[in-house]
Amino acid sequence: MYICLCHGITENQIRNCVLAGARTLCDLRGQLGVATQCGACEPQACEVLDETLQNGIVAASGLEGRELNTAGHV
């Protein structure tokens, strides 16, 4: 599904970017350009970021049960 229509950024691209090391919206902006034009996608981009951090990074790192926020902090 497309998250950022201005730049054609998909949910999968955001997930892959997070799995490759992005931890903040600022990281996603710099690496993908998401939420840099009209900004309407920012809430959805943050939602995908948080979900991926919790489901992808946390499970892989052994931090299950600990909550991460959009900034990537436990």
mmCIF file of C-alpha atoms in Angstrom:
data_model
loop_
_atom_site.group_PDB
_atom_site.id
_atom_site.type_symbol
_atom_site.label_atom_id
_atom_site.label_comp_id
_atom_site.label_asym_id
_atom_site.label_seq_id
_atom_site.Cartn_x
_atom_site.Cartn_y
_atom_site.Cartn_z
ATOM 1 C CA MET A 1 0.000 0.000 0.000
ATOM 2 C CA TYR A 2 1.222 3.503 -0.779
ATOM 3 C CA ILE A 3 1.921 5.644 2.273
ATOM 4 C CA CYS A 4 3.461 8.724 0.641
ATOM 5 C CA LEU A 5 1.691 9.567 -2.593
ATOM 6 C CA CYS A 6 3.895 12.576 -3.319
ATOM 7 C CA HIS A 7 7.005 10.393 -3.577
ATOM 8 C CA GLY A 8 5.420 7.001 -4.291
ATOM 9 C CA ILE A 9 6.705 5.424 -1.048
ATOM 10 C CA THR A 10 5.088 2.154 -0.048
ATOM 11 C CA GLU A 11 4.543 0.513 3.312
ATOM 12 C CA ASN A 12 7.022 -2.208 2.344
ATOM 13 C CA GLN A 13 9.706 0.355 1.527
ATOM 14 C CA ILE A 14 9.262 1.915 4.969
ATOM 15 C CA ARG A 15 9.378 -1.501 6.666
ATOM 16 C CA ASN A 16 12.535 -2.463 4.779
ATOM 17 C CA CYS A 17 14.158 0.850 5.682
ATOM 18 C CA VAL A 18 13.364 0.281 9.372
ATOM 19 C CA LEU A 19 14.670 -3.277 9.231
ATOM 20 C CA ALA A 20 17.847 -1.875 7.650
ATOM 21 C CA GLY A 21 18.396 0.542 10.522
ATOM 22 C CA ALA A 22 16.024 3.517 10.401
ATOM 23 C CA ARG A 23 14.653 4.259 13.875
ATOM 24 C CA THR A 24 12.969 7.650 13.578
ATOM 25 C CA LEU A 25 10.754 9.613 11.221
ATOM 26 C CA CYS A 26 13.783 11.798 10.577
ATOM 27 C CA ASP A 27 15.659 8.695 9.385
ATOM 28 C CA LEU A 28 12.791 7.830 7.035
ATOM 29 C CA ARG A 29 12.677 11.370 5.705
ATOM 30 C CA GLY A 30 16.391 11.336 4.976
ATOM 31 C CA GLN A 31 16.504 7.891 3.421
ATOM 32 C CA LEU A 32 13.167 7.729 1.584
ATOM 33 C CA GLY A 33 11.860 11.279 1.394
ATOM 34 C CA VAL A 34 8.630 10.293 3.134
ATOM 35 C CA ALA A 35 6.671 13.207 4.693
ATOM 36 C CA THR A 36 8.887 15.847 3.085
ATOM 37 C CA GLN A 37 6.423 17.404 0.680
ATOM 38 C CA CYS A 38 2.800 17.835 1.790
ATOM 39 C CA GLY A 39 3.171 15.968 5.105
ATOM 40 C CA ALA A 40 -0.199 14.205 4.904
ATOM 41 C CA CYS A 41 1.502 10.802 5.145
ATOM 42 C CA GLU A 42 3.358 11.527 8.386
ATOM 43 C CA PRO A 43 0.820 9.839 10.722
ATOM 44 C CA GLN A 44 0.710 6.675 8.605
ATOM 45 C CA ALA A 45 4.483 6.625 8.190
ATOM 46 C CA CYS A 46 4.877 6.874 11.984
ATOM 47 C CA GLU A 47 2.368 4.072 12.449
ATOM 48 C CA VAL A 48 4.293 1.773 10.083
ATOM 49 C CA LEU A 49 7.561 2.783 11.746
ATOM 50 C CA ASP A 50 6.267 2.008 15.248
ATOM 51 C CA GLU A 51 4.656 -1.250 14.171
ATOM 52 C CA THR A 52 7.800 -2.430 12.420
ATOM 53 C CA LEU A 53 9.990 -1.491 15.355
ATOM 54 C CA GLN A 54 7.731 -3.399 17.729
ATOM 55 C CA ASN A 55 7.170 -6.456 15.538
ATOM 56 C CA GLY A 56 10.389 -6.678 13.541
ATOM 57 C CA ILE A 57 13.216 -5.174 15.528
ATOM 58 C CA VAL A 58 11.962 -6.073 18.991
ATOM 59 C CA ALA A 59 11.342 -9.719 18.171
ATOM 60 C CA ALA A 60 14.739 -10.018 16.522
ATOM 61 C CA SER A 61 16.574 -8.323 19.373
ATOM 62 C CA GLY A 62 15.040 -10.206 22.275
ATOM 63 C CA LEU A 63 13.319 -7.123 23.694
ATOM 64 C CA GLU A 64 9.832 -8.643 23.519
ATOM 65 C CA GLY A 65 7.371 -7.000 25.854
ATOM 66 C CA ARG A 66 9.222 -3.682 25.988
ATOM 67 C CA GLU A 67 7.603 -0.774 24.247
ATOM 68 C CA LEU A 68 9.429 1.346 21.679
ATOM 69 C CA ASN A 69 8.306 4.797 20.675
ATOM 70 C CA THR A 70 8.628 6.619 17.345
ATOM 71 C CA ALA A 71 12.106 7.812 18.334
ATOM 72 C CA GLY A 72 13.157 4.178 18.702
ATOM 73 C CA HIS A 73 13.708 4.323 22.436
ATOM 74 C CA VAL A 74 12.772 1.524 24.810
#
